[in-house]
CSV table of C-alpha atoms in Angstrom, one decimal:
chain,number,residue,atom,x,y,z
A,11,MET,CA,101.6,196.7,-75.3
A,12,ALA,CA,99.1,193.5,-74.5
A,13,PRO,CA,101.1,190.5,-73.6
A,14,ARG,CA,100.9,187.4,-75.8
A,15,ALA,CA,98.4,184.7,-75.0
A,16,GLY,CA,101.1,182.1,-74.6
A,17,GLN,CA,103.4,184.3,-72.4
A,18,PRO,CA,101.9,183.3,-68.8
A,19,GLY,CA,102.5,179.6,-69.6
A,20,LEU,CA,106.0,180.3,-70.6
A,21,GLN,CA,106.8,182.1,-67.5
A,22,GLY,CA,105.5,179.2,-65.3
A,23,LEU,CA,107.9,176.7,-67.1
A,24,LEU,CA,110.9,179.1,-66.3
A,25,LEU,CA,110.0,179.2,-62.8
A,26,VAL,CA,109.7,175.4,-62.5
A,27,ALA,CA,113.1,175.0,-64.3
A,28,ALA,CA,114.7,177.5,-61.9
A,29,ALA,CA,113.5,175.6,-58.9
A,30,LEU,CA,114.8,172.4,-60.2
A,31,SER,CA,118.0,174.0,-61.1
A,32,GLN,CA,118.6,174.7,-57.4
A,33,PRO,CA,121.7,172.6,-56.2
A,34,ALA,CA,120.5,169.8,-54.1
A,35,ALA,CA,122.5,168.2,-51.1
A,36,PRO,CA,125.1,165.9,-52.3
A,37,CYS,CA,124.8,162.3,-52.1
A,38,PRO,CA,127.5,160.6,-49.8
A,39,PHE,CA,130.5,158.9,-51.6
A,40,GLN,CA,129.6,155.3,-52.7
A,41,CYS,CA,125.9,155.7,-51.7
A,42,TYR,CA,122.9,155.9,-53.9
A,43,CYS,CA,120.3,158.5,-53.0
A,44,PHE,CA,116.5,158.1,-54.2
A,45,GLY,CA,114.7,161.5,-53.9
A,46,GLY,CA,111.1,161.7,-53.2
A,47,PRO,CA,108.8,162.8,-50.2
A,48,LYS,CA,111.2,160.9,-48.1
A,49,LEU,CA,114.8,160.6,-49.0
A,50,LEU,CA,116.3,157.3,-49.2
A,51,LEU,CA,119.9,156.4,-49.0
A,52,ARG,CA,121.5,153.1,-49.7
A,53,CYS,CA,125.4,152.5,-49.1
A,54,ALA,CA,126.8,149.1,-50.1
A,55,SER,CA,130.2,149.9,-50.6
A,56,GLY,CA,132.0,146.5,-49.4
A,57,ALA,CA,135.2,146.7,-47.2
A,58,GLU,CA,135.7,150.4,-48.1
A,59,LEU,CA,133.1,151.8,-45.7
A,60,ARG,CA,134.6,151.3,-42.2
A,61,GLN,CA,132.3,153.9,-40.4
A,62,PRO,CA,129.0,155.4,-41.1
A,63,PRO,CA,129.1,158.2,-43.7
A,64,ARG,CA,129.2,161.8,-42.2
A,65,ASP,CA,128.0,163.5,-45.2
A,66,VAL,CA,124.3,162.3,-45.1
A,67,PRO,CA,122.1,165.0,-46.2
A,68,PRO,CA,120.1,166.2,-43.2
A,69,ASP,CA,116.8,165.8,-44.7
A,70,ALA,CA,117.4,162.1,-45.2
A,71,ARG,CA,114.7,159.8,-44.0
A,72,ASN,CA,115.8,156.2,-44.7
A,73,LEU,CA,119.5,155.0,-44.6
A,74,THR,CA,120.5,151.4,-45.5
A,75,ILE,CA,124.0,150.3,-45.1
A,76,VAL,CA,124.5,146.6,-46.2
A,77,GLY,CA,127.6,144.6,-46.8
A,78,ALA,CA,130.0,147.4,-45.5
A,79,ASN,CA,133.0,146.7,-43.2
A,80,LEU,CA,131.6,148.4,-40.1
A,81,THR,CA,133.0,146.7,-36.9
A,82,VAL,CA,132.4,149.3,-34.2
A,83,LEU,CA,129.5,151.7,-33.8
A,84,ARG,CA,131.0,154.6,-31.3
A,85,ALA,CA,128.9,156.9,-29.5
A,86,ALA,CA,127.1,159.4,-31.7
A,87,ALA,CA,128.2,157.4,-34.8
A,88,PHE,CA,125.3,158.9,-36.8
A,89,ALA,CA,125.5,162.5,-35.1
A,90,GLY,CA,128.7,163.6,-36.4
A,91,GLY,CA,130.9,161.9,-33.6
A,92,ASP,CA,134.5,162.0,-34.4
A,93,GLY,CA,135.1,158.3,-34.3
A,94,ASP,CA,136.7,158.1,-30.9
A,95,GLY,CA,133.6,158.4,-29.0
A,96,ASP,CA,133.2,162.3,-28.8
A,97,GLN,CA,129.6,163.3,-29.6
A,98,ALA,CA,129.0,166.3,-31.8
A,99,ALA,CA,126.8,169.2,-30.6
A,100,GLY,CA,123.3,169.3,-31.9
A,101,VAL,CA,121.3,166.7,-34.3
A,102,ARG,CA,122.4,166.3,-37.6
A,103,LEU,CA,119.6,163.8,-38.9
A,104,PRO,CA,116.5,165.2,-37.4
A,105,LEU,CA,114.2,163.4,-40.0
A,106,LEU,CA,115.7,160.0,-40.0
A,107,SER,CA,113.2,157.4,-39.3
A,108,ALA,CA,114.4,154.3,-40.4
A,109,LEU,CA,118.1,152.7,-40.2
A,110,ARG,CA,119.0,149.5,-41.7
A,111,LEU,CA,122.5,148.0,-40.9
A,112,THR,CA,122.1,144.4,-41.8
A,113,HIS,CA,124.7,142.0,-43.1
A,114,ASN,CA,127.8,144.1,-41.9
A,115,HIS,CA,130.5,143.0,-39.6
A,116,ILE,CA,129.4,144.9,-36.5
A,117,GLU,CA,130.8,143.5,-33.4
A,118,VAL,CA,130.5,146.2,-30.9
A,119,VAL,CA,127.8,148.9,-30.2
A,120,GLU,CA,128.9,151.3,-27.6
A,121,ASP,CA,126.6,153.3,-25.3
A,122,GLY,CA,125.0,156.2,-27.1
A,123,ALA,CA,125.7,154.8,-30.5
A,124,PHE,CA,122.4,156.5,-31.9
A,125,ASP,CA,122.3,159.5,-30.2
A,126,GLY,CA,121.2,162.4,-32.4
A,127,LEU,CA,118.5,160.4,-34.0
A,128,PRO,CA,115.2,161.7,-32.5
A,129,SER,CA,113.0,160.6,-35.0
A,130,LEU,CA,114.4,157.0,-35.5
A,131,ALA,CA,111.5,154.5,-35.5
A,132,ALA,CA,112.8,151.6,-37.1
A,133,LEU,CA,116.4,150.0,-36.4
A,134,ASP,CA,117.6,147.0,-38.0
A,135,LEU,CA,120.9,145.3,-36.7
A,136,SER,CA,120.1,141.6,-38.1
A,137,HIS,CA,123.0,139.3,-39.4
A,138,ASN,CA,126.0,141.0,-37.5
A,139,PRO,CA,128.2,139.0,-35.3
A,140,LEU,CA,127.6,141.3,-32.1
A,141,ARG,CA,129.9,140.6,-29.2
A,142,ALA,CA,129.4,143.5,-27.1
A,143,LEU,CA,126.3,145.7,-26.5
A,144,GLY,CA,126.5,148.7,-24.3
A,145,GLY,CA,123.7,149.0,-21.6
A,146,GLY,CA,122.9,152.4,-23.1
A,147,ALA,CA,123.2,151.7,-26.8
A,148,PHE,CA,119.6,152.6,-27.4
A,149,ARG,CA,119.2,155.6,-25.3
A,150,GLY,CA,118.2,158.8,-26.9
A,151,LEU,CA,115.8,157.0,-29.1
A,152,PRO,CA,112.2,158.0,-27.7
A,153,ALA,CA,110.5,157.3,-31.1
A,154,LEU,CA,111.8,153.7,-31.6
A,155,ARG,CA,109.0,151.4,-32.3
A,156,SER,CA,110.8,148.5,-34.3
A,157,LEU,CA,114.1,146.8,-33.2
A,158,GLN,CA,115.3,143.9,-35.2
A,159,LEU,CA,118.5,141.7,-33.9
A,160,ASN,CA,117.8,138.6,-35.7
A,161,HIS,CA,120.8,136.2,-36.1
A,162,ALA,CA,122.8,138.8,-34.1
A,163,LEU,CA,123.3,137.5,-30.6
A,164,VAL,CA,124.6,134.0,-31.1
A,165,ARG,CA,128.3,134.8,-30.5
A,166,GLY,CA,127.8,137.1,-27.4
A,167,GLY,CA,126.9,134.6,-25.0
A,168,PRO,CA,125.2,135.1,-21.6
A,169,ALA,CA,127.1,138.6,-21.0
A,170,LEU,CA,125.5,139.9,-24.1
A,171,LEU,CA,121.9,138.8,-23.0
A,172,ALA,CA,122.5,140.4,-19.8
A,173,ALA,CA,123.6,143.7,-21.6
A,174,LEU,CA,120.4,143.2,-23.9
A,175,ASP,CA,118.0,143.4,-20.9
A,176,ALA,CA,119.8,146.9,-19.8
A,177,ALA,CA,119.9,148.2,-23.3
A,178,LEU,CA,115.9,147.5,-23.6
A,179,ALA,CA,114.8,149.0,-20.7
A,180,PRO,CA,114.5,152.5,-21.8
A,181,LEU,CA,112.6,151.6,-25.0
A,182,ALA,CA,109.1,152.6,-23.7
A,183,GLU,CA,107.6,152.9,-27.1
A,184,LEU,CA,108.7,149.8,-28.8
A,185,ARG,CA,106.4,147.9,-30.5
A,186,LEU,CA,107.9,145.1,-32.4
A,187,LEU,CA,111.1,143.2,-31.2
A,188,GLY,CA,112.8,140.6,-33.5
A,189,LEU,CA,115.0,138.1,-31.7
A,190,ALA,CA,114.8,135.2,-34.1
A,191,GLY,CA,117.8,132.9,-34.6
A,192,ASN,CA,119.6,133.6,-31.6
A,193,ALA,CA,120.0,130.5,-29.8
A,194,LEU,CA,118.0,131.9,-26.7
A,195,SER,CA,117.1,129.5,-24.0
A,196,ARG,CA,114.8,131.9,-22.3
A,197,LEU,CA,112.9,135.1,-23.0
A,198,PRO,CA,114.7,138.2,-22.0
A,199,PRO,CA,112.9,139.6,-18.9
A,200,ALA,CA,113.3,143.2,-20.2
A,201,ALA,CA,111.3,142.5,-23.2
A,202,LEU,CA,108.5,141.1,-21.3
A,203,ARG,CA,108.4,144.4,-19.3
A,204,LEU,CA,107.9,146.6,-22.3
A,205,ALA,CA,104.4,148.0,-21.7
A,206,ARG,CA,103.6,148.9,-25.3
A,207,LEU,CA,105.2,145.7,-27.0
A,208,GLU,CA,102.8,144.4,-29.6
A,209,GLN,CA,104.9,141.7,-31.0
A,210,LEU,CA,108.0,139.3,-30.0
A,211,ASP,CA,109.6,137.3,-32.5
A,212,VAL,CA,111.7,134.5,-31.0
A,213,ARG,CA,111.5,131.8,-33.8
A,214,LEU,CA,114.4,129.7,-34.4
A,215,ASN,CA,115.7,129.7,-30.9
A,216,ALA,CA,116.6,127.2,-28.2
A,217,LEU,CA,113.6,127.6,-26.0
A,218,ALA,CA,112.6,124.2,-24.4
A,219,GLY,CA,109.4,125.9,-23.3
A,220,LEU,CA,108.0,128.8,-21.2
A,221,ASP,CA,107.8,128.8,-17.8
A,222,PRO,CA,104.9,130.1,-15.8
A,223,ASP,CA,106.6,133.3,-14.8
A,224,GLU,CA,107.2,133.9,-18.4
A,225,LEU,CA,103.6,133.3,-19.2
A,226,ARG,CA,102.3,135.7,-16.6
A,227,ALA,CA,104.6,138.1,-17.7
A,228,LEU,CA,103.1,138.0,-21.1
A,229,GLU,CA,99.8,139.1,-19.6
A,230,ARG,CA,99.0,142.9,-18.9
A,231,ASP,CA,97.2,144.2,-15.8
A,232,GLY,CA,93.9,146.0,-16.4
A,233,GLY,CA,93.0,143.6,-19.3
A,234,LEU,CA,95.0,145.4,-22.0
A,235,PRO,CA,96.2,143.0,-24.7
A,236,GLY,CA,99.5,141.3,-24.3
A,237,PRO,CA,102.1,141.1,-27.1
A,238,ARG,CA,102.0,138.5,-30.0
A,239,LEU,CA,104.6,135.7,-29.7
A,240,LEU,CA,106.1,134.0,-32.8
A,241,LEU,CA,107.4,130.9,-31.3
A,242,ALA,CA,107.8,128.3,-34.2
A,243,ASP,CA,111.1,126.2,-34.8
A,244,ASN,CA,112.0,126.0,-31.2
A,245,PRO,CA,113.0,122.5,-29.5
A,246,LEU,CA,109.9,122.1,-27.2
A,247,ARG,CA,110.0,119.5,-24.7
A,248,CYS,CA,106.4,117.8,-24.4
A,249,GLY,CA,106.7,116.8,-20.7
A,250,CYS,CA,104.9,117.9,-17.6
A,251,ALA,CA,106.6,121.2,-17.5
A,252,ALA,CA,104.6,121.9,-21.0
A,253,ARG,CA,101.3,121.8,-19.3
A,254,PRO,CA,101.2,125.6,-18.5
A,255,LEU,CA,102.2,126.4,-22.0
A,256,LEU,CA,99.7,124.0,-23.6
A,257,ALA,CA,96.8,125.5,-21.6
A,258,TRP,CA,97.9,129.1,-22.2
A,259,LEU,CA,98.1,128.4,-26.1
A,260,ARG,CA,94.5,127.0,-26.2
A,261,ASN,CA,93.2,129.9,-24.2
A,262,ALA,CA,94.9,132.7,-26.2
A,263,THR,CA,95.5,130.8,-29.6
A,264,GLU,CA,95.3,134.4,-31.4
A,265,ARG,CA,98.4,135.4,-29.4
A,266,VAL,CA,100.6,132.9,-31.1
A,267,PRO,CA,100.1,133.1,-34.9
A,268,ASP,CA,102.3,130.2,-35.6
A,269,SER,CA,100.7,127.9,-32.7
A,270,ARG,CA,100.0,125.1,-35.3
A,271,ARG,CA,103.8,125.0,-36.3
A,272,LEU,CA,104.8,124.1,-32.8
A,273,ARG,CA,106.0,120.6,-32.4
A,274,CYS,CA,107.7,118.6,-29.8
A,275,ALA,CA,111.6,117.7,-30.0
A,276,ALA,CA,111.5,115.4,-26.9
A,277,PRO,CA,110.8,112.9,-25.7
A,278,ARG,CA,111.6,110.4,-28.4
A,279,ALA,CA,108.0,109.0,-28.4
A,280,LEU,CA,106.5,112.5,-29.3
A,281,LEU,CA,109.0,113.7,-31.7
A,282,ASP,CA,107.7,116.2,-34.4
A,283,ARG,CA,104.0,115.6,-32.8
A,284,PRO,CA,102.0,118.9,-32.9
A,285,LEU,CA,101.9,120.6,-29.3
A,286,LEU,CA,98.2,121.3,-29.6
A,287,ASP,CA,97.2,117.9,-30.5
A,288,LEU,CA,98.5,116.4,-27.1
A,289,ASP,CA,96.4,116.0,-23.9
A,290,GLY,CA,97.9,118.1,-21.2
A,291,ALA,CA,96.5,115.4,-18.5
A,292,ARG,CA,98.7,112.7,-20.2
A,293,LEU,CA,101.9,114.6,-20.2
A,294,ARG,CA,104.0,113.0,-17.5
A,295,CYS,CA,107.3,113.9,-15.8
A,296,ALA,CA,110.3,111.8,-16.4
A,297,ASP,CA,112.0,109.8,-13.3
A,298,SER,CA,115.5,110.0,-12.4
A,299,ASP,CA,116.8,107.5,-15.1
A,300,ALA,CA,115.0,109.4,-18.0
A,301,ASP,CA,116.4,112.6,-16.6
A,302,ALA,CA,119.7,111.1,-16.8
A,303,ARG,CA,119.2,110.0,-20.6
A,304,GLY,CA,117.6,113.6,-21.3
A,305,GLU,CA,114.2,112.0,-22.1
A,306,GLU,CA,110.7,112.1,-20.7
A,307,ALA,CA,107.8,109.8,-20.7
A,308,GLU,CA,104.3,110.3,-21.6
A,309,ALA,CA,101.3,108.0,-20.5
A,310,ALA,CA,99.8,106.1,-23.2
A,311,GLY,CA,98.3,108.3,-26.0
A,312,PRO,CA,95.8,107.4,-28.4
A,313,GLU,CA,98.3,105.7,-30.8
A,314,LEU,CA,99.9,103.8,-27.9
A,315,GLU,CA,96.5,102.5,-26.6
A,316,ALA,CA,95.7,101.3,-30.3
A,317,SER,CA,98.8,99.4,-30.3
A,318,TYR,CA,98.0,97.7,-26.9
A,319,VAL,CA,94.4,96.9,-28.1
A,320,PHE,CA,95.8,95.2,-31.2
A,321,PHE,CA,98.6,93.4,-29.1
A,322,GLY,CA,95.7,92.0,-26.8
A,323,LEU,CA,93.6,91.0,-29.8
A,324,VAL,CA,96.4,89.1,-31.3
A,325,LEU,CA,97.0,87.4,-27.9
A,326,ALA,CA,93.3,86.5,-27.5
A,327,LEU,CA,93.3,85.2,-31.4
A,328,ILE,CA,96.4,82.9,-30.7
A,329,GLY,CA,94.8,81.4,-27.5
A,330,LEU,CA,91.8,80.8,-29.4
A,331,ILE,CA,93.6,79.0,-31.9
A,332,PHE,CA,95.2,76.9,-29.3
A,333,LEU,CA,92.1,75.9,-27.5
A,334,MET,CA,90.6,74.8,-30.9
A,335,VAL,CA,93.6,72.6,-31.7
A,336,LEU,CA,93.4,70.9,-28.2
A,337,TYR,CA,89.6,70.4,-28.7
A,338,LEU,CA,90.0,68.7,-32.4
A,339,ASN,CA,92.8,66.5,-30.9
A,340,ARG,CA,91.0,65.6,-27.5
A,341,ARG,CA,90.8,61.9,-28.2
A,342,GLY,CA,94.5,61.7,-29.1
A,343,ILE,CA,95.5,63.6,-26.1
A,344,GLN,CA,93.1,61.4,-24.0
A,345,ARG,CA,94.8,58.4,-25.5
A,346,TRP,CA,98.0,59.9,-24.7
A,347,MET,CA,97.3,60.6,-21.1
A,348,ARG,CA,96.1,57.0,-20.6
A,349,ASN,CA,99.2,55.5,-22.0
A,350,LEU,CA,101.2,58.0,-19.9
A,351,ARG,CA,99.3,57.1,-16.8
A,352,GLU,CA,99.8,53.5,-17.5
A,353,ALA,CA,103.4,53.6,-18.0
A,354,CYS,CA,103.6,55.5,-14.8
A,355,ARG,CA,101.8,52.9,-13.1
A,356,ASP,CA,103.8,50.2,-14.3
A,357,GLN,CA,107.0,52.0,-13.3
A,358,MET,CA,105.7,52.5,-9.9
A,359,GLU,CA,104.7,48.8,-9.4
A,360,GLY,CA,108.1,47.9,-10.5
A,361,TYR,CA,109.7,50.1,-7.8
A,362,HIS,CA,107.2,48.9,-5.1
A,363,TYR,CA,108.0,45.2,-6.0
A,364,ARG,CA,111.8,45.6,-5.8
A,365,TYR,CA,111.3,47.6,-2.4
A,366,GLU,CA,109.3,44.4,-0.9
A,367,GLN,CA,111.8,42.0,-2.2
A,368,ASP,CA,114.9,44.1,-0.5
A,369,ALA,CA,112.8,44.5,2.8
A,370,ASP,CA,112.0,40.6,3.4
A,371,PRO,CA,114.2,39.2,6.2
A,372,ARG,CA,114.3,35.8,4.9
A,373,ARG,CA,116.2,37.0,1.9
A,374,ALA,CA,118.7,38.8,4.0
A,375,PRO,CA,122.6,37.3,3.4
A,376,ALA,CA,124.1,35.0,6.2
A,377,PRO,CA,126.7,37.0,8.5
A,378,ALA,CA,130.4,36.3,7.7
A,379,ALA,CA,132.5,34.1,10.1
A,380,PRO,CA,135.2,36.0,12.1
A,381,ALA,CA,138.7,35.9,10.5
A,382,GLY,CA,140.5,34.5,13.5
A,383,SER,CA,138.1,31.7,14.5
A,384,ARG,CA,138.5,28.2,13.7
A,385,ALA,CA,136.1,25.5,12.5
A,386,THR,CA,135.7,22.4,15.1
A,387,SER,CA,135.0,19.0,13.8
A,388,PRO,CA,132.9,16.3,15.9
A,389,GLY,CA,135.9,13.9,15.8
A,390,SER,CA,138.2,16.2,17.3
A,391,GLY,CA,137.6,15.1,20.9
A,392,LEU,CA,137.1,18.6,22.1
């Protein structure tokens, strides 16, 4: 019997329905799974999620955990670790390429916390109150290209920054590093040694400037392009120490996309002045007194020179007015000077006359007789 004309189309629909009816990997509890070419999981379960979910489908490509109560990431936390630091055998998430753990309460990241994620290319730990970071926290991530630690290192202090240097060392393929909002007073040396780094974000930190060693580290040997540097919203000190940075910015403006947003925070005379508008030759070092006050002085810039010129013109105008007043009153001034001279002459003549009278010996008074002597008369017979 010949088949009906519409039978092949019906068979195709049945095959598609059978394929769709196959059970898919279950979505972890309190997470949302979005299917597609790259499976996306988003877990935002508040305080109830205290450790990464263990039942993540093995074909997951993107995993986001936001607003959970994660505090410690132990070794192999995403590879089936038992929570006590024991690493599970094998790799559970071989396709996971993006892991976002922002706005949680993560304080500790132990060594090997991301073991078992060989395809991970992007890791975001921003907005977590990190206090301790293992030197091998990022080991086993050969494909990692983007690491975001924005607003995550403020509470750790110098010890955390030292651990960060050790943790960044093995990330040979890292291209993008975000360290914004971490109160950094210097650039992490390990970040400057990453050979493939393309962009370093250090905005909103406490950088007063970049010293010559840091500027040299930003350059690559062999003419290779160095990393782009995002440097805005740092309290730059525009003294003589800023001359190397200013010269570097003018020679490599494309390396700092936000160079026009760089402004001075000190000294007070240059507050909020754009760094690129300054003349490097006029930047002066502070003396010892200014160092004690935490201020630096700059030689007269264009605005200060203009104020000096204006002040000089005002003084010249005042002097011209004074001379004009003298000229217009020259007769009165001559009369006053003549009267003054005559008065002085009369006074001096009076003094001279009295001096001559006192010096005349004829006008000297007679000497007085001794007290015990007697006056004798001619008729006394003696």
